[in-house]
XYZ file of C-alpha atoms in Angstrom:
660
model
C 22.191 157.888 36.789
C 19.339 159.103 34.614
C 16.214 156.974 34.769
C 14.905 156.136 31.308
C 11.480 154.812 30.355
C 12.377 153.625 26.850
C 15.517 152.972 24.784
C 15.189 155.982 22.408
C 15.630 158.285 25.409
C 19.134 156.834 25.913
C 20.272 157.900 22.455
C 18.673 161.327 22.711
C 20.640 162.017 25.883
C 23.833 160.501 24.415
C 23.537 162.791 21.371
C 23.321 165.813 23.663
C 25.985 164.705 26.142
C 28.588 163.223 23.772
C 27.653 165.179 20.621
C 30.921 165.167 18.585
C 32.503 162.020 20.085
C 32.680 159.223 17.487
C 30.081 156.596 18.419
C 30.524 154.000 15.658
C 33.703 153.423 13.650
C 34.012 150.740 10.975
C 37.586 150.989 9.680
C 37.182 147.998 7.367
C 34.153 149.098 5.373
C 34.548 150.763 2.004
C 34.323 153.660 2.449
C 35.383 153.803 6.083
C 32.503 154.794 8.379
C 32.697 157.177 11.341
C 29.527 158.449 12.979
C 29.441 160.880 15.887
C 26.745 160.539 18.542
C 24.904 163.464 17.004
C 25.008 161.871 13.536
C 24.027 158.467 14.888
C 20.911 159.814 16.606
C 19.963 161.763 13.493
C 20.254 158.645 11.314
C 18.264 156.538 13.791
C 15.448 159.111 13.730
C 15.648 159.411 9.934
C 15.325 155.641 9.500
C 12.436 155.587 11.979
C 10.643 158.327 10.011
C 11.210 156.357 6.796
C 9.678 153.214 8.308
C 6.694 155.211 9.572
C 6.226 156.707 6.106
C 6.085 153.160 4.724
C 3.244 152.354 7.112
C 5.108 150.904 10.103
C 2.725 151.172 13.069
C 3.486 151.108 16.800
C 3.644 147.607 18.307
C 4.161 145.962 14.922
C 7.045 143.544 14.258
C 9.951 143.918 11.851
C 12.582 141.251 11.184
C 16.256 142.233 10.840
C 18.476 139.582 9.265
C 21.926 141.175 9.171
C 25.315 141.227 10.872
C 27.705 143.667 12.527
C 27.879 147.116 10.976
C 26.918 150.687 11.865
C 23.848 150.252 9.680
C 22.769 147.266 11.772
C 22.764 149.457 14.866
C 20.884 152.226 13.068
C 18.290 149.695 11.853
C 17.999 148.113 15.298
C 17.402 151.313 17.243
C 15.698 153.158 14.391
C 13.042 150.431 14.098
C 12.503 150.497 17.864
C 12.298 154.316 17.749
C 9.565 153.930 15.119
C 7.571 151.948 17.682
C 8.221 148.440 16.369
C 9.691 145.392 18.052
C 12.379 143.735 15.968
C 13.087 140.034 15.509
C 16.816 139.662 14.885
C 19.075 136.982 13.475
C 22.306 136.620 11.515
C 22.129 136.873 7.738
C 24.282 133.729 7.588
C 21.689 131.531 9.321
C 20.021 128.781 7.334
C 17.172 129.991 5.077
C 14.749 127.588 6.781
C 15.529 129.134 10.180
C 15.164 132.692 8.891
C 11.846 131.892 7.230
C 10.645 130.244 10.447
C 11.541 133.382 12.469
C 9.946 135.645 9.861
C 6.684 133.709 10.084
C 6.714 132.974 13.821
C 7.370 136.607 14.764
C 4.483 137.846 12.597
C 6.814 140.437 11.112
C 5.130 142.911 8.759
C 8.404 144.077 7.238
C 11.924 142.787 6.682
C 15.365 144.402 6.786
C 18.149 142.296 5.265
C 21.918 142.563 5.016
C 21.976 142.654 1.211
C 20.471 141.259 -1.963
C 22.209 137.919 -1.410
C 20.372 137.485 1.899
C 17.052 138.352 0.303
C 17.623 135.998 -2.603
C 18.100 132.994 -0.342
C 14.687 133.724 1.203
C 12.934 134.079 -2.148
C 10.296 133.231 -3.204
C 9.034 131.789 0.107
C 9.225 135.123 1.948
C 6.739 136.674 -0.470
C 4.034 134.248 0.628
C 4.143 135.857 4.070
C 2.223 139.083 4.850
C 5.192 141.426 4.329
C 4.496 145.065 3.470
C 8.028 145.910 2.323
C 11.700 144.890 2.415
C 14.725 147.110 3.081
C 18.301 146.325 2.015
C 21.035 147.621 4.333
C 23.236 148.109 1.256
C 22.830 150.635 -1.543
C 22.378 147.895 -4.154
C 19.699 148.476 -6.760
C 16.509 146.723 -5.605
C 14.892 144.253 -8.018
C 12.087 145.843 -10.017
C 10.075 142.647 -10.540
C 9.459 141.762 -6.874
C 5.828 141.327 -5.789
C 6.308 143.763 -2.882
C 8.059 147.106 -2.385
C 11.842 146.825 -1.904
C 14.052 149.782 -0.995
C 17.758 150.085 -0.399
C 19.249 151.916 2.584
C 19.786 155.207 0.757
C 16.194 155.243 -0.517
C 14.803 154.592 2.958
C 16.951 157.340 4.487
C 15.889 159.788 1.757
C 12.244 158.955 2.457
C 12.874 159.535 6.161
C 14.589 162.856 5.518
C 11.468 164.086 3.702
C 8.927 162.697 6.178
C 8.025 163.869 9.677
C 9.092 161.658 12.587
C 6.197 160.872 14.917
C 7.384 160.147 18.487
C 5.871 156.967 19.916
C 4.795 156.529 23.519
C 6.801 153.587 24.894
C 7.266 152.353 28.460
C 9.488 149.868 30.237
C 6.835 147.215 29.588
C 6.819 147.800 25.819
C 8.250 144.883 23.844
C 11.571 145.921 22.276
C 12.888 142.811 20.570
C 12.519 139.103 19.918
C 15.779 137.165 20.091
C 15.377 133.599 18.948
C 17.313 131.078 20.993
C 19.404 128.799 18.822
C 19.489 126.110 21.500
C 20.615 122.588 20.724
C 17.389 120.845 19.717
C 13.918 121.749 18.465
C 12.585 124.925 16.895
C 13.961 128.214 18.258
C 11.778 130.202 20.641
C 11.368 133.968 20.489
C 12.606 135.496 23.748
C 10.546 138.617 24.470
C 12.763 141.371 25.880
C 11.160 144.655 26.902
C 12.590 148.161 27.031
C 12.784 147.702 30.803
C 14.764 144.472 30.483
C 17.405 146.172 28.327
C 17.427 149.422 30.310
C 18.222 147.391 33.419
C 21.380 146.160 31.705
C 22.433 149.692 30.793
C 22.065 150.691 34.442
C 23.428 147.564 36.105
C 26.532 146.904 33.995
C 28.074 150.060 35.480
C 28.820 147.975 38.575
C 31.588 146.074 36.768
C 32.603 148.083 33.673
C 33.494 151.730 34.259
C 34.266 153.400 30.940
C 34.899 157.082 30.292
C 33.547 159.091 27.341
C 35.822 158.559 24.345
C 37.095 155.150 25.502
C 37.511 152.690 22.646
C 35.720 149.326 22.576
C 36.336 146.610 19.980
C 33.199 144.807 18.795
C 33.611 141.281 17.434
C 30.589 139.224 18.548
C 27.294 139.205 16.590
C 25.538 142.506 17.336
C 22.125 140.842 17.302
C 23.135 138.416 20.066
C 21.830 139.279 23.534
C 25.271 139.418 25.175
C 26.994 141.668 22.658
C 23.871 143.744 22.169
C 23.349 144.699 25.809
C 27.041 145.441 26.253
C 27.011 147.627 23.131
C 23.984 149.516 24.468
C 25.788 150.058 27.761
C 29.147 151.137 26.292
C 27.463 153.529 23.870
C 25.294 154.954 26.650
C 28.581 155.873 28.358
C 30.032 157.708 25.356
C 32.465 155.047 24.144
C 33.644 154.692 20.560
C 32.688 151.281 19.197
C 35.165 149.947 16.631
C 34.098 147.003 14.476
C 36.584 144.180 14.052
C 36.572 140.551 12.922
C 38.512 137.359 13.517
C 40.610 138.180 10.461
C 41.557 141.676 11.632
C 41.299 141.262 15.409
C 45.003 140.856 16.126
C 46.066 143.912 14.118
C 43.125 145.976 15.378
C 44.152 145.354 18.989
C 47.506 146.975 18.258
C 46.249 149.717 15.953
C 43.259 150.950 17.971
C 44.458 150.043 21.507
C 40.964 149.513 22.965
C 40.169 149.983 26.620
C 37.238 147.550 26.630
C 36.090 144.419 24.865
C 33.553 141.646 25.424
C 33.981 138.128 24.082
C 33.459 134.427 24.598
C 35.992 132.055 26.215
C 37.182 130.747 22.874
C 38.240 134.243 21.840
C 40.382 134.682 24.967
C 41.762 131.179 24.400
C 42.735 132.128 20.857
C 44.418 135.322 22.031
C 46.258 133.347 24.710
C 47.436 130.859 22.094
C 48.664 133.623 19.791
C 50.721 135.062 22.653
C 52.064 131.625 23.598
C 53.156 130.987 20.030
C 54.994 134.304 19.854
C 56.774 133.469 23.109
C 57.767 130.015 21.836
C 59.057 131.465 18.592
C 61.681 133.459 20.502
C 63.767 130.299 20.945
C 64.153 127.534 23.515
C 66.363 129.354 26.011
C 64.209 132.480 25.976
C 61.045 130.387 26.291
C 62.451 128.498 29.280
C 63.065 131.827 30.998
C 59.502 132.916 30.210
C 58.132 129.635 31.598
C 60.215 130.095 34.734
C 58.556 133.453 35.386
C 55.077 132.135 34.557
C 55.456 129.190 36.949
C 56.748 131.483 39.672
C 53.962 134.023 39.093
C 51.342 131.292 39.205
C 52.527 130.458 42.716
C 52.475 134.151 43.564
C 48.904 134.818 42.406
C 47.612 131.687 44.186
C 49.261 132.771 47.442
C 47.840 136.271 46.991
C 44.362 134.882 46.352
C 44.463 132.698 49.459
C 45.727 135.586 51.586
C 42.917 137.863 50.355
C 40.178 135.196 50.446
C 39.899 135.251 46.634
C 40.689 131.571 45.994
C 37.634 129.469 45.233
C 39.342 126.338 46.557
C 40.463 127.964 49.814
C 37.351 129.800 50.986
C 37.613 128.159 54.407
C 41.363 128.465 54.887
C 42.439 129.013 58.478
C 44.007 132.240 59.747
C 47.344 130.436 59.837
C 47.027 129.310 56.227
C 46.176 132.839 55.136
C 49.138 134.252 57.066
C 51.451 131.691 55.464
C 50.071 132.560 52.027
C 50.581 136.270 52.692
C 54.219 135.681 53.623
C 54.745 133.574 50.510
C 53.196 136.264 48.300
C 55.491 138.883 49.869
C 58.538 136.723 49.170
C 57.497 136.048 45.570
C 56.360 139.596 44.838
C 59.791 140.976 43.745
C 60.320 138.078 41.335
C 56.803 138.504 39.940
C 57.558 142.210 39.464
C 60.736 141.278 37.584
C 58.709 138.935 35.363
C 56.309 141.794 34.723
C 59.140 144.087 33.676
C 60.836 141.517 31.429
C 57.850 139.623 29.986
C 54.324 140.632 30.969
C 54.667 144.309 30.138
C 55.616 143.362 26.562
C 52.552 141.117 26.331
C 50.310 144.008 27.364
C 51.936 146.260 24.784
C 51.401 143.564 22.157
C 47.630 143.815 22.642
C 47.509 147.590 22.520
C 48.739 148.431 25.992
C 45.552 150.138 27.180
C 43.127 147.323 28.032
C 41.129 148.122 31.130
C 38.431 145.475 30.842
C 38.005 142.201 29.007
C 34.660 140.582 29.752
C 34.087 136.881 29.170
C 30.634 135.363 28.871
C 28.661 132.800 26.943
C 30.396 129.784 28.481
C 32.820 128.421 31.033
C 36.271 130.020 31.228
C 39.061 127.494 31.884
C 41.180 128.206 34.959
C 44.465 128.327 33.042
C 43.073 131.331 31.141
C 41.992 133.018 34.365
C 45.513 132.434 35.714
C 47.237 133.708 32.585
C 45.360 136.998 32.345
C 45.825 137.661 36.054
C 49.558 136.979 35.794
C 50.056 139.381 32.885
C 47.773 141.955 34.556
C 45.158 142.190 31.817
C 41.877 142.629 33.727
C 39.567 139.777 32.731
C 36.097 139.742 34.267
C 33.489 137.032 33.846
C 29.751 137.500 33.563
C 26.885 135.039 33.570
C 23.423 135.066 32.098
C 21.158 133.790 29.356
C 19.266 135.276 26.435
C 16.167 135.000 28.634
C 17.801 137.302 31.206
C 18.829 140.064 28.759
C 21.450 138.466 29.471
C 23.648 139.499 32.435
C 22.615 138.433 35.942
C 26.016 138.074 37.646
C 29.482 139.496 37.061
C 32.890 139.634 38.662
C 34.203 143.071 39.543
C 37.670 144.613 39.631
C 37.627 144.743 43.415
C 36.027 141.322 43.838
C 37.354 139.152 41.027
C 36.904 135.652 42.444
C 38.525 133.467 39.796
C 36.466 130.430 38.834
C 33.194 132.137 39.764
C 30.661 134.124 37.759
C 30.571 136.867 40.365
C 27.878 138.426 42.499
C 24.353 139.342 41.324
C 23.750 142.615 39.521
C 21.512 145.374 40.836
C 18.066 144.154 42.000
C 18.898 140.584 40.935
C 18.242 137.516 43.085
C 19.878 134.106 42.698
C 18.456 131.023 44.382
C 19.847 127.485 44.418
C 17.255 124.712 44.695
C 17.135 120.948 44.672
C 16.468 119.968 41.009
C 13.829 117.442 42.058
C 12.018 119.019 45.017
C 12.679 122.698 44.149
C 13.435 123.325 47.818
C 15.997 126.060 48.541
C 19.492 124.877 49.381
C 21.982 126.535 51.768
C 25.144 128.367 50.614
C 27.736 126.081 48.998
C 25.190 123.344 48.331
C 25.025 122.452 44.649
C 21.723 122.592 42.819
C 19.639 124.237 40.108
C 20.122 127.971 39.556
C 16.956 130.112 39.631
C 16.982 133.830 38.768
C 14.622 136.690 39.560
C 15.064 140.321 38.576
C 14.175 143.184 36.209
C 16.179 141.577 33.390
C 14.092 138.367 33.212
C 12.208 138.154 29.905
C 8.505 138.716 29.468
C 8.248 135.173 28.140
C 8.534 133.167 24.937
C 6.596 134.752 22.082
C 3.173 133.105 21.714
C 4.333 130.073 23.685
C 2.519 130.295 27.042
C 3.245 126.689 28.007
C 6.984 127.094 27.459
C 6.881 130.383 29.380
C 5.059 128.793 32.328
C 7.624 126.007 32.387
C 10.516 128.486 32.446
C 9.133 131.107 34.889
C 7.187 130.087 38.008
C 4.284 132.140 39.449
C 6.687 133.943 41.807
C 8.829 135.172 38.915
C 11.759 132.753 39.321
C 13.333 131.800 35.982
C 14.716 128.272 35.656
C 18.161 128.727 34.114
C 18.737 125.039 33.469
C 22.220 125.512 34.938
C 23.698 123.829 37.979
C 25.769 125.757 40.473
C 26.338 126.941 44.027
C 26.805 130.199 45.910
C 29.868 131.111 47.958
C 29.535 132.646 51.445
C 30.259 136.010 49.763
C 27.388 135.619 47.294
C 29.368 134.648 44.193
C 27.688 132.266 41.789
C 29.742 129.273 40.654
C 28.357 127.428 37.619
C 29.212 123.736 37.488
C 27.361 122.688 34.346
C 24.027 122.344 32.597
C 21.342 120.238 34.234
C 20.639 118.529 30.927
C 24.374 118.029 30.302
C 24.840 115.982 33.461
C 26.182 112.502 32.707
C 24.786 109.854 35.045
C 26.994 106.775 35.250
C 25.577 103.304 35.864
C 26.727 103.510 39.508
C 24.449 106.518 39.999
C 27.231 109.119 40.106
C 26.391 112.456 38.471
C 29.233 113.957 36.437
C 29.318 117.571 35.211
C 31.335 117.384 31.966
C 32.344 121.035 31.549
C 34.938 121.314 34.362
C 36.592 118.069 33.276
C 36.609 119.158 29.635
C 38.145 122.498 30.619
C 40.903 120.660 32.487
C 41.622 118.320 29.560
C 41.773 121.261 27.129
C 44.947 122.374 28.915
C 46.762 119.567 27.133
C 48.653 120.894 24.098
C 47.545 117.815 22.156
C 43.790 118.277 22.692
C 42.048 120.850 20.502
C 38.471 120.029 21.510
C 36.879 117.415 23.727
C 33.370 116.268 24.613
C 32.683 113.769 27.387
C 30.185 110.937 26.908
C 29.123 107.986 29.035
C 25.459 108.284 29.980
C 24.414 105.064 31.789
C 27.875 103.551 31.283
C 30.316 102.297 33.927
C 32.806 105.076 33.198
C 33.357 108.216 31.201
C 34.455 108.306 27.572
C 35.485 111.178 25.324
C 35.438 112.342 21.728
C 38.706 114.203 21.122
C 39.697 116.465 18.251
C 43.525 116.338 18.388
C 45.783 119.312 17.841
C 47.558 117.965 14.780
C 50.359 120.552 14.785
C 51.340 119.705 18.347
C 50.979 115.982 17.652
C 53.244 116.212 14.602
C 55.912 117.977 16.672
C 55.656 115.297 19.360
C 56.093 112.516 16.766
C 59.240 114.227 15.472
C 60.598 114.777 18.997
C 60.119 111.068 19.781
C 61.816 110.107 16.507
C 58.863 107.895 15.652
C 58.259 106.696 12.124
C 54.587 107.590 12.207
C 52.493 109.270 9.544
C 50.175 111.846 11.076
C 47.664 113.783 8.919
C 49.142 117.211 8.245
C 47.297 120.073 9.976
C 46.726 121.812 6.642
C 45.310 118.602 5.169
C 42.605 118.068 7.783
C 41.331 121.042 9.713
C 37.962 122.191 11.002
C 36.410 125.453 9.879
C 34.601 127.275 12.657
C 35.161 130.898 11.823
C 37.749 130.855 14.616
C 40.813 128.722 15.008
C 39.553 125.146 15.272
C 42.238 124.245 17.755
C 41.776 125.221 21.363
C 44.926 123.532 22.640
C 48.164 125.310 23.412
C 49.593 125.181 19.909
C 46.817 127.073 18.206
C 47.685 129.334 15.300
C 47.505 133.007 16.181
C 44.464 135.106 15.473
C 44.719 136.643 12.045
C 45.888 133.491 10.240
C 43.680 132.005 7.557
C 41.001 129.731 8.963
C 39.771 128.275 5.687
C 40.430 124.555 5.738
C 39.536 121.052 4.840
C 37.343 119.081 7.189
C 37.124 115.353 7.738
C 34.612 115.095 4.912
C 37.230 116.547 2.537
C 39.875 114.004 3.470
C 39.591 110.648 1.758
C 39.162 107.556 3.888
C 42.454 106.253 2.531
C 44.271 109.391 3.759
C 42.958 108.878 7.276
C 43.386 105.117 7.309
C 46.962 105.381 6.043
C 47.906 107.694 8.898
C 49.162 106.450 12.245
C 46.819 108.644 14.244
C 45.536 105.547 16.026
C 48.931 103.940 16.679
C 49.624 102.621 20.168
C 52.233 105.322 20.810
C 49.731 108.077 20.015
C 46.961 106.435 22.031
C 49.312 106.066 25.009
C 50.184 109.748 24.738
C 46.516 110.745 24.959
C 45.928 108.344 27.859
C 48.742 110.030 29.781
C 47.472 113.506 28.931
C 43.907 112.718 30.024
C 45.035 111.057 33.234
C 47.327 113.924 34.216
C 44.935 116.765 33.478
C 41.909 115.077 35.069
C 43.751 114.102 38.226
C 45.359 117.535 38.581
C 42.093 119.431 38.549
C 40.587 120.615 41.863
C 37.875 118.352 43.254
C 39.094 115.261 41.402
C 37.158 112.046 42.076
C 37.871 108.562 40.782
C 34.661 108.625 38.720
C 36.116 111.574 36.759
C 38.599 109.282 35.028
C 38.184 108.981 31.264
C 38.595 105.276 30.550
C 37.923 105.223 26.793
C 38.194 107.752 23.995
C 38.092 108.166 20.247
C 40.088 110.624 18.143
C 38.083 112.412 15.469
C 39.404 114.736 12.776
C 36.517 117.127 12.245
C 36.467 120.113 14.576
C 33.167 121.042 16.217
C 32.134 124.263 14.471
C 29.312 126.609 13.564
C 29.510 125.549 9.942
C 28.906 121.863 10.595
C 26.151 122.593 13.101
C 27.985 121.199 16.133
C 28.423 124.522 17.970
C 26.024 127.262 19.033
C 26.468 130.926 18.098
C 28.344 131.436 21.382
C 30.686 128.562 20.428
C 29.391 126.007 22.909
C 29.273 122.391 21.797
C 25.801 121.156 20.884
C 26.060 117.933 22.831
C 22.893 116.256 21.489
C 23.924 117.044 17.896
C 27.457 115.697 18.378
C 26.155 112.634 20.217
C 23.791 111.831 17.364
C 26.411 112.441 14.684
C 28.913 110.133 16.387
C 26.389 107.680 17.818
C 28.055 104.628 16.271
C 31.505 105.806 17.364
C 30.290 106.304 20.943
C 28.624 102.902 20.964
C 31.888 101.311 19.804
C 33.731 102.841 22.772
C 31.620 100.977 25.278
């Protein structure tokens, strides 16, 4: 593969190699946008020339506060082509956070999504040393602003009439600042160089193998490290990137039949739920037949994994156990093939029929999802990494897809497991703190040398803050966050994520967060799946009043329910939250009746005890049902849809205290 020294070289080669292939396609914009690789490179260079004409100098900083669109990509790479490093964030972030990033990054210019974004930053942004502002829309700029403001068309016209001056950039040149949202404290600017991002373009080829002209759906925030590096890679390979959204995702899967897509676990959960609902809607007898095949195929894939040494829980199976598993897989294979012909093939067609790679990252993937996608033969790979590592460090591959793991290290990447206290290296399969070293590790936190020194030791090892272990084959298995560990009063350390993933299998549990630090046992905050609960009440012929799902529902930008009765993608997600429901509505319900509480006790007990590696300390002895889903909007989830545990713990501090 071609060795590049800076990101602009990637797009120059892509323009030559893929010329008339469509690079970016936004079918939902008005008018619809289609840009070939040749046009994309031309517009990047034109924007870069426009920024240079406005006085943008090499090594200066420019903030980009905008969301997914072809113009975002042009602004991102055009500003880098001009020699700047960009500080990126969503236009929907809080004004205080955007103003903090604008000031902390020492940005000399600002590119915003639209006038609305600029207006929420006014007048405070004008007190900062900004030379100019660019709107990514063609709206008429305000004439009374204290600094120069241009719209996109004006900037591109300026660039078309100005010479582009190539800038000397190397792998060590700073390319971007991505501010970590984190869970507490002010965000820190992660400094990613051209070399960091070029490593991703080179290394991701080990687990995604696209062909020029392949289609890739883009749904995650383009400014986020995970989506961004994957976009760079897919576009470097000549793919056509098609922009979608939660609202249009389901129909776009069918219409555009993508070969590739990257997402977070909650997205794959939502897709799974949509498929499950469609299967249930076919009627009881048909659904029983479907469940028969799924149960049979689950036995088949487990036997096949054990036989091929691809089962995380059977890595040390004896030769006899592997032989027995091989025989069982051979016996079950014809029935699994029949299930594929009758059921699974239709599921694949329902999502476009051409998926070659789904990649999951940004959080733990529950095993029932891993099982489902393997059964229906939709290739689902899992990657691991952090913003500070550009982000991918490990990934599962088609030929080595060890379910439950995060895969083997990427090219030139080292993973080391150490004792969290002594920092001494631990042997394979011993659980400890995950350290990472490689070309993708950040340059540091912008103007925060103490934080950088704390994160990266003198030998270049980055402290991920994650706990995990390494299989004999070199696969990384993440077990939780070091700071998420719950220490019970008996001294037992509990990693909440695997237990939460197991409990989320219950159709009655939409979301769950374990608590219990310094207590005798674990507790849980549970957001119930009200639709499933209502159906259960009716099936039991109970005279209970449960809040209707459309009366009380979280609003997260995705379906608030993660349980098995989630509405399909594409439904409306606007809703009322707990704060919208009157106290009398909630109090008059029977959500906390003994019958309902007993149901949740049974569900928690079953799912916890059925998970691999169960210990008695894993039991959830107390819990509280809450009616407000954890979401981006209420500040209880990160941008990658992980629960902000400290925020939730503080918000429900009194509730948690009551449990114990």
